[in-house]
Amino acid sequence: MTNKSPKILAIESSCDDTSAAVIVSGAVKSNIIANQEVHAMYGGVVPELASRKHQESIVPVVDQALKLAEIAKNELDAIAFTQGPGLLGSLLVGCSFAKSMAMSLDIPLIGINHMEAHILAHFIEDPKPSFPFLCLTVSGGHTQLVLVHSPIDMQVIGTTRDDAAGEAFDKIGKYLGLPYPAGPIIDRLAKEGRHKFTFSKPKLDGLEYSFSGLKTSVLYFLKKAIKEEPDFIKNNLNDLCCSVQSTIIAILIDKLIIAANQHGINQIAIAGGVSANSYLRLQLNKIAKDLNWKVFIPAMQYCTDNAGMIAINAHYKYLNQSFVDQSVTPQPRMSINPCTNI
């Protein structure tokens, strides 16, 4: 018989953060994250360096998570890990560690979809959305509109056909001479600027996103402006950040409004690393008043990659007895089941 109050260790290693969390009866008791600063000098995550750092960090991070939760290894009922999507080398470290630990303890293994976990981060703390709800998941690798029917039933109804919103922030930040990751820096500088410059927005039917055209628009704009004024970026940095950020957020929210209207839903959530963006949060709350939406925004610690969100997803999978066996492998391109009627 399945334990209705499971104790689960969760491991997240999809990209460049090594994280471990412990959840007991659906309550997250610890959520430890080890960041990797080594990538900043390269302007992006270097996969080989990321996997090596995971190998160094995973044992102490897991040990710290168990100690903080005051849970011994032999008290655990299951081990959960991020199966995908993500970087193959990084995923392999978490997957291999979880499989070995689960085998040694003779307890079930739970594979978790990283994007589903971002969405279920809303169920770690109150207030929680009710089903069905619509979630805009925005990160460095993904931009999706997801219709959430239950903790184990989600459907992608819109996605990006090229770049993700977070990637657009970082790539444009590179054009502006900002260090990686540029998203939080753009957010900070934009508060001191004005929406002074206009950039092209994609003209796509349905619920598809696109950000490659915006990157090109900004790049050509900057090249032309620098020819006329060599110090243009330096003299207009805050306004450029504000203009770029306003454009990206407008693109995100425009499609979100269409999706909510199409499906008749007023329970709206955001998730993923870009959900930490202060302007996205501000605009979403403003629009919510006009459209009578009930908006749900996760706590900051559950926006970026973390094992707490893996743990809450694992809790529901455990109750549903959705386990994987030792033959499981990482899935770098793992996706939520898409809707064919985008």
Short mmCIF file of C-alpha atoms in Angstrom, two decimals:
data_model
loop_
_atom_site.label_atom_id
_atom_site.label_comp_id
_atom_site.label_asym_id
_atom_site.label_seq_id
_atom_site.Cartn_x
_atom_site.Cartn_y
_atom_site.Cartn_z
CA MET A 1 0.00 0.00 0.00
CA THR A 2 1.29 3.48 -0.94
CA ASN A 3 2.23 5.70 1.98
CA LYS A 4 -0.19 8.67 1.98
CA SER A 5 2.36 10.82 3.82
CA PRO A 6 5.52 10.14 1.85
CA LYS A 7 9.00 11.44 2.59
CA ILE A 8 10.73 12.14 -0.71
CA LEU A 9 14.19 13.40 -1.63
CA ALA A 10 14.16 15.40 -4.87
CA ILE A 11 17.16 16.27 -7.06
CA GLU A 12 17.33 18.97 -9.74
CA SER A 13 20.30 19.12 -12.14
CA SER A 14 18.85 20.14 -15.50
CA CYS A 15 21.21 23.04 -16.21
CA ASP A 16 23.76 24.83 -14.03
CA ASP A 17 22.20 24.73 -10.55
CA THR A 18 22.57 21.69 -8.31
CA SER A 19 19.61 21.47 -5.96
CA ALA A 20 18.12 19.01 -3.50
CA ALA A 21 14.92 19.21 -1.48
CA VAL A 22 12.99 17.06 0.96
CA ILE A 23 9.20 16.98 1.00
CA VAL A 24 7.12 15.34 3.75
CA SER A 25 3.38 14.85 3.34
CA GLY A 26 3.33 17.50 0.61
CA ALA A 27 5.24 20.10 2.66
CA VAL A 28 8.71 21.16 1.48
CA LYS A 29 11.04 20.90 4.47
CA SER A 30 14.29 21.94 2.76
CA ASN A 31 15.34 23.37 -0.59
CA ILE A 32 19.10 23.71 -1.08
CA ILE A 33 20.59 25.26 -4.22
CA ALA A 34 24.26 25.44 -5.25
CA ASN A 35 24.83 27.97 -8.03
CA GLN A 36 27.61 27.80 -10.61
CA GLU A 37 29.30 31.17 -11.13
CA VAL A 38 31.93 29.78 -13.51
CA HIS A 39 29.71 30.32 -16.57
CA ALA A 40 29.52 34.12 -16.28
CA MET A 41 32.92 34.63 -17.92
CA TYR A 42 31.78 32.66 -20.98
CA GLY A 43 28.52 34.56 -21.52
CA GLY A 44 26.41 31.41 -21.14
CA VAL A 45 26.29 27.94 -19.66
CA VAL A 46 29.12 25.63 -20.77
CA PRO A 47 27.66 22.08 -20.66
CA GLU A 48 30.89 20.26 -19.80
CA LEU A 49 31.70 22.64 -16.94
CA ALA A 50 28.13 22.37 -15.68
CA SER A 51 28.20 18.58 -15.45
CA ARG A 52 31.57 18.63 -13.66
CA LYS A 53 30.26 21.12 -11.09
CA HIS A 54 27.18 18.94 -10.52
CA GLN A 55 29.47 16.01 -9.71
CA GLU A 56 31.27 18.15 -7.14
CA SER A 57 28.13 19.58 -5.56
CA ILE A 58 25.52 16.84 -5.53
CA VAL A 59 26.71 14.90 -2.46
CA PRO A 60 27.08 17.93 -0.13
CA VAL A 61 23.84 19.47 -1.40
CA VAL A 62 21.85 16.27 -0.78
CA ASP A 63 23.47 15.86 2.63
CA GLN A 64 22.56 19.42 3.59
CA ALA A 65 18.96 19.02 2.40
CA LEU A 66 18.47 15.87 4.49
CA LYS A 67 20.04 17.43 7.58
CA LEU A 68 17.95 20.60 7.32
CA ALA A 69 14.78 18.54 6.95
CA GLU A 70 15.90 16.32 9.86
CA ILE A 71 15.27 13.22 7.78
CA ALA A 72 17.58 10.19 7.69
CA LYS A 73 18.19 8.37 4.42
CA ASN A 74 16.51 5.20 5.68
CA GLU A 75 13.31 7.18 6.40
CA LEU A 76 12.82 8.11 2.74
CA ASP A 77 9.96 6.58 0.75
CA ALA A 78 11.20 7.58 -2.73
CA ILE A 79 13.86 9.47 -4.68
CA ALA A 80 12.83 11.92 -7.41
CA PHE A 81 15.02 13.53 -10.07
CA THR A 82 14.71 15.77 -13.10
CA GLN A 83 14.51 13.46 -16.12
CA GLY A 84 14.30 16.31 -18.66
CA PRO A 85 14.35 18.62 -20.46
CA GLY A 86 17.85 19.98 -19.92
CA LEU A 87 21.53 19.50 -20.69
CA LEU A 88 22.37 15.83 -21.17
CA GLY A 89 25.54 15.86 -19.06
CA SER A 90 23.83 17.69 -16.21
CA LEU A 91 20.80 15.41 -16.30
CA LEU A 92 23.03 12.33 -16.27
CA VAL A 93 24.61 13.36 -12.97
CA GLY A 94 21.25 13.76 -11.20
CA CYS A 95 19.75 10.67 -12.82
CA SER A 96 22.71 8.43 -11.98
CA PHE A 97 22.87 9.64 -8.39
CA ALA A 98 19.11 9.17 -7.87
CA LYS A 99 19.12 5.67 -9.41
CA SER A 100 22.05 4.57 -7.24
CA MET A 101 20.56 5.95 -4.05
CA ALA A 102 17.11 4.50 -4.75
CA MET A 103 18.64 1.09 -5.48
CA SER A 104 20.73 1.13 -2.32
CA LEU A 105 17.70 2.01 -0.19
CA ASP A 106 15.34 -0.27 -2.15
CA ILE A 107 12.76 2.50 -2.62
CA PRO A 108 10.86 3.76 -5.70
CA LEU A 109 12.32 6.14 -8.26
CA ILE A 110 10.34 9.05 -9.72
CA GLY A 111 11.26 10.80 -12.98
CA ILE A 112 10.11 14.41 -13.23
CA ASN A 113 9.43 16.71 -16.18
CA HIS A 114 11.25 19.95 -15.39
CA MET A 115 8.59 22.16 -17.05
CA GLU A 116 5.70 20.44 -15.27
CA ALA A 117 7.59 21.00 -12.03
CA HIS A 118 7.85 24.75 -12.69
CA ILE A 119 4.06 24.84 -12.97
CA LEU A 120 3.45 22.78 -9.83
CA ALA A 121 5.69 25.14 -7.84
CA HIS A 122 2.39 26.98 -7.26
CA PHE A 123 1.31 24.15 -4.95
CA ILE A 124 4.20 24.49 -2.52
CA GLU A 125 2.70 27.48 -0.72
CA ASP A 126 -0.68 29.21 -0.45
CA PRO A 127 -2.50 30.64 -2.29
CA LYS A 128 -2.87 27.81 -4.79
CA PRO A 129 -4.73 27.98 -8.12
CA SER A 130 -7.78 25.81 -8.70
CA PHE A 131 -8.20 23.57 -11.74
CA PRO A 132 -8.30 24.19 -14.59
CA PHE A 133 -5.88 27.09 -14.79
CA LEU A 134 -3.68 28.62 -17.46
CA CYS A 135 0.06 28.90 -16.86
CA LEU A 136 2.58 30.97 -18.80
CA THR A 137 5.93 29.22 -18.32
CA VAL A 138 8.85 31.42 -19.29
CA SER A 139 12.52 30.54 -18.90
CA GLY A 140 15.83 30.62 -20.71
CA GLY A 141 14.96 27.51 -22.69
CA HIS A 142 11.17 27.49 -22.92
CA THR A 143 8.18 29.75 -23.46
CA GLN A 144 4.86 27.91 -23.25
CA LEU A 145 1.18 28.39 -22.55
CA VAL A 146 -0.04 25.37 -20.62
CA LEU A 147 -3.61 24.38 -19.77
CA VAL A 148 -3.44 22.62 -16.41
CA HIS A 149 -6.30 20.21 -15.69
CA SER A 150 -4.72 18.48 -12.67
CA PRO A 151 -1.27 17.86 -11.15
CA ILE A 152 -0.78 14.98 -13.59
CA ASP A 153 -2.73 16.30 -16.59
CA MET A 154 -1.23 19.26 -18.46
CA GLN A 155 -1.50 20.32 -22.09
CA VAL A 156 0.69 22.72 -24.03
CA ILE A 157 -1.58 24.97 -26.11
CA GLY A 158 1.06 27.41 -27.31
CA THR A 159 4.84 27.54 -27.54
CA THR A 160 7.67 29.42 -29.22
CA ARG A 161 8.69 28.42 -32.72
CA ASP A 162 12.29 29.61 -32.15
CA ASP A 163 13.88 31.35 -29.15
CA ALA A 164 12.53 31.47 -25.62
CA ALA A 165 11.85 34.74 -23.82
CA GLY A 166 14.68 34.20 -21.34
CA GLU A 167 17.10 33.53 -24.18
CA ALA A 168 16.00 36.79 -25.84
CA PHE A 169 16.78 38.69 -22.62
CA ASP A 170 20.25 37.16 -22.38
CA LYS A 171 21.17 37.51 -26.07
CA ILE A 172 20.01 41.13 -26.26
CA GLY A 173 21.83 41.79 -23.00
CA LYS A 174 24.98 40.57 -24.71
CA TYR A 175 24.40 43.11 -27.50
CA LEU A 176 24.20 45.77 -24.78
CA GLY A 177 27.47 44.64 -23.21
CA LEU A 178 25.82 43.20 -20.09
CA PRO A 179 27.21 40.14 -18.28
CA TYR A 180 25.45 36.76 -18.23
CA PRO A 181 22.76 36.20 -17.12
CA ALA A 182 21.47 39.51 -18.44
CA GLY A 183 17.77 39.12 -17.61
CA PRO A 184 17.93 40.28 -13.97
CA ILE A 185 20.28 43.14 -14.92
CA ILE A 186 17.92 44.37 -17.64
CA ASP A 187 15.07 44.20 -15.14
CA ARG A 188 17.02 46.36 -12.69
CA LEU A 189 18.23 48.95 -15.20
CA ALA A 190 14.81 49.20 -16.86
CA LYS A 191 13.38 50.66 -13.65
CA GLU A 192 15.53 53.75 -14.23
CA GLY A 193 14.60 54.10 -17.91
CA ARG A 194 11.73 54.94 -20.26
CA HIS A 195 10.12 52.98 -23.08
CA LYS A 196 11.78 55.28 -25.59
CA PHE A 197 12.62 52.94 -28.49
CA THR A 198 10.35 50.78 -30.65
CA PHE A 199 11.27 47.29 -31.82
CA SER A 200 9.41 44.90 -34.10
CA LYS A 201 6.98 42.41 -32.60
CA PRO A 202 6.12 39.08 -34.26
CA LYS A 203 2.89 38.80 -36.23
CA LEU A 204 1.84 35.20 -35.65
CA ASP A 205 -1.62 33.70 -35.68
CA GLY A 206 -2.83 31.50 -32.85
CA LEU A 207 -0.87 31.05 -29.66
CA GLU A 208 2.66 30.69 -31.03
CA TYR A 209 5.50 32.88 -29.82
CA SER A 210 8.64 34.02 -31.61
CA PHE A 211 11.56 36.07 -30.32
CA SER A 212 14.23 35.66 -33.02
CA GLY A 213 12.84 38.60 -35.00
CA LEU A 214 12.98 40.84 -31.96
CA LYS A 215 16.66 39.99 -31.42
CA THR A 216 17.39 40.86 -35.05
CA SER A 217 15.43 44.09 -34.78
CA VAL A 218 17.40 45.19 -31.72
CA LEU A 219 20.73 44.20 -33.29
CA TYR A 220 20.15 46.19 -36.50
CA PHE A 221 18.81 49.15 -34.52
CA LEU A 222 21.96 49.21 -32.36
CA LYS A 223 24.33 48.89 -35.32
CA LYS A 224 22.71 51.86 -37.03
CA ALA A 225 22.58 53.96 -33.87
CA ILE A 226 26.24 53.26 -32.99
CA LYS A 227 27.36 54.41 -36.44
CA GLU A 228 25.75 57.77 -35.77
CA GLU A 229 26.72 57.93 -32.08
CA PRO A 230 29.55 55.61 -30.93
CA ASP A 231 28.55 55.89 -27.24
CA PHE A 232 24.84 55.34 -27.97
CA ILE A 233 24.47 52.24 -25.79
CA LYS A 234 26.31 53.79 -22.86
CA ASN A 235 24.28 57.01 -23.09
CA ASN A 236 20.92 55.23 -23.43
CA LEU A 237 21.41 51.97 -21.53
CA ASN A 238 18.52 52.38 -19.09
CA ASP A 239 16.08 53.40 -21.84
CA LEU A 240 17.23 50.53 -24.04
CA CYS A 241 16.68 48.05 -21.22
CA CYS A 242 13.25 49.48 -20.49
CA SER A 243 12.27 49.38 -24.19
CA VAL A 244 13.47 45.81 -24.67
CA GLN A 245 11.85 44.55 -21.49
CA SER A 246 8.54 46.29 -22.23
CA THR A 247 8.46 44.72 -25.70
CA ILE A 248 9.20 41.17 -24.49
CA ILE A 249 6.61 41.36 -21.71
CA ALA A 250 3.98 42.79 -24.08
CA ILE A 251 4.55 39.87 -26.47
CA LEU A 252 4.11 37.39 -23.61
CA ILE A 253 0.96 38.98 -22.20
CA ASP A 254 -0.77 39.54 -25.56
CA LYS A 255 -0.85 35.78 -26.25
CA LEU A 256 -1.77 35.03 -22.64
CA ILE A 257 -4.87 37.21 -22.97
CA ILE A 258 -5.87 35.46 -26.21
CA ALA A 259 -5.44 32.03 -24.60
CA ALA A 260 -7.46 32.97 -21.52
CA ASN A 261 -10.30 34.27 -23.69
CA GLN A 262 -10.27 31.21 -25.95
CA HIS A 263 -10.51 28.79 -23.04
CA GLY A 264 -12.70 30.89 -20.77
CA ILE A 265 -10.26 30.77 -17.88
CA ASN A 266 -9.60 33.45 -15.27
CA GLN A 267 -7.20 31.44 -13.09
CA ILE A 268 -3.84 32.63 -14.43
CA ALA A 269 -0.36 31.60 -13.28
CA ILE A 270 3.22 32.28 -14.34
CA ALA A 271 6.22 30.04 -13.78
CA GLY A 272 9.87 29.64 -14.76
CA GLY A 273 12.91 31.86 -14.30
CA VAL A 274 11.45 34.85 -16.16
CA SER A 275 8.45 34.83 -13.80
CA ALA A 276 10.82 36.55 -11.35
CA ASN A 277 10.84 39.58 -13.66
CA SER A 278 9.37 42.52 -11.74
CA TYR A 279 7.80 44.18 -14.81
CA LEU A 280 6.03 40.95 -15.85
CA ARG A 281 4.60 40.66 -12.33
CA LEU A 282 3.55 44.32 -12.32
CA GLN A 283 1.84 44.18 -15.73
CA LEU A 284 0.12 40.90 -14.95
CA ASN A 285 -1.37 42.27 -11.75
CA LYS A 286 -2.51 45.44 -13.56
CA ILE A 287 -4.24 43.49 -16.33
CA ALA A 288 -5.77 41.11 -13.79
CA LYS A 289 -7.86 43.96 -12.37
CA ASP A 290 -9.24 44.89 -15.78
CA LEU A 291 -9.94 41.31 -16.92
CA ASN A 292 -11.12 39.95 -13.56
CA TRP A 293 -8.29 37.43 -13.44
CA LYS A 294 -7.10 35.70 -10.31
CA VAL A 295 -3.31 35.72 -10.67
CA PHE A 296 -0.84 33.34 -9.03
CA ILE A 297 2.88 34.14 -8.86
CA PRO A 298 5.32 31.79 -7.10
CA ALA A 299 7.72 32.91 -4.40
CA MET A 300 11.09 34.03 -5.77
CA GLN A 301 12.94 30.92 -4.53
CA TYR A 302 10.60 28.73 -6.57
CA CYS A 303 10.85 30.71 -9.83
CA THR A 304 14.35 29.72 -10.87
CA ASP A 305 15.52 26.10 -11.09
CA ASN A 306 15.15 24.42 -7.70
CA ALA A 307 14.45 21.00 -6.24
CA GLY A 308 11.45 22.21 -4.24
CA MET A 309 9.37 22.23 -7.42
CA ILE A 310 10.69 18.75 -8.32
CA ALA A 311 9.63 17.59 -4.86
CA ILE A 312 6.03 18.82 -5.08
CA ASN A 313 5.65 17.19 -8.49
CA ALA A 314 7.10 13.98 -7.06
CA HIS A 315 4.59 14.08 -4.20
CA TYR A 316 1.66 13.90 -6.61
CA LYS A 317 3.34 11.26 -8.75
CA TYR A 318 4.01 9.18 -5.65
CA LEU A 319 0.35 9.30 -4.65
CA ASN A 320 -0.52 8.24 -8.21
CA GLN A 321 2.15 5.50 -8.04
CA SER A 322 3.86 6.90 -11.13
CA PHE A 323 7.28 5.36 -10.71
CA VAL A 324 10.11 4.57 -13.14
CA ASP A 325 12.50 1.62 -13.07
CA GLN A 326 16.29 1.43 -13.12
CA SER A 327 16.36 1.39 -16.92
CA VAL A 328 15.23 5.02 -17.02
CA THR A 329 17.46 7.47 -18.90
CA PRO A 330 17.57 11.28 -19.11
CA GLN A 331 15.48 12.92 -21.82
CA PRO A 332 17.13 16.24 -22.82
CA ARG A 333 14.16 17.18 -25.02
CA MET A 334 11.41 15.84 -22.75
CA SER A 335 8.18 17.76 -23.29
CA ILE A 336 4.70 18.13 -21.88
CA ASN A 337 2.15 16.52 -24.18
CA PRO A 338 1.36 19.24 -26.76
CA CYS A 339 -2.10 20.17 -27.97
CA THR A 340 -2.64 19.66 -31.69
CA ASN A 341 -5.12 22.53 -31.87
CA ILE A 342 -2.82 25.47 -31.10
#
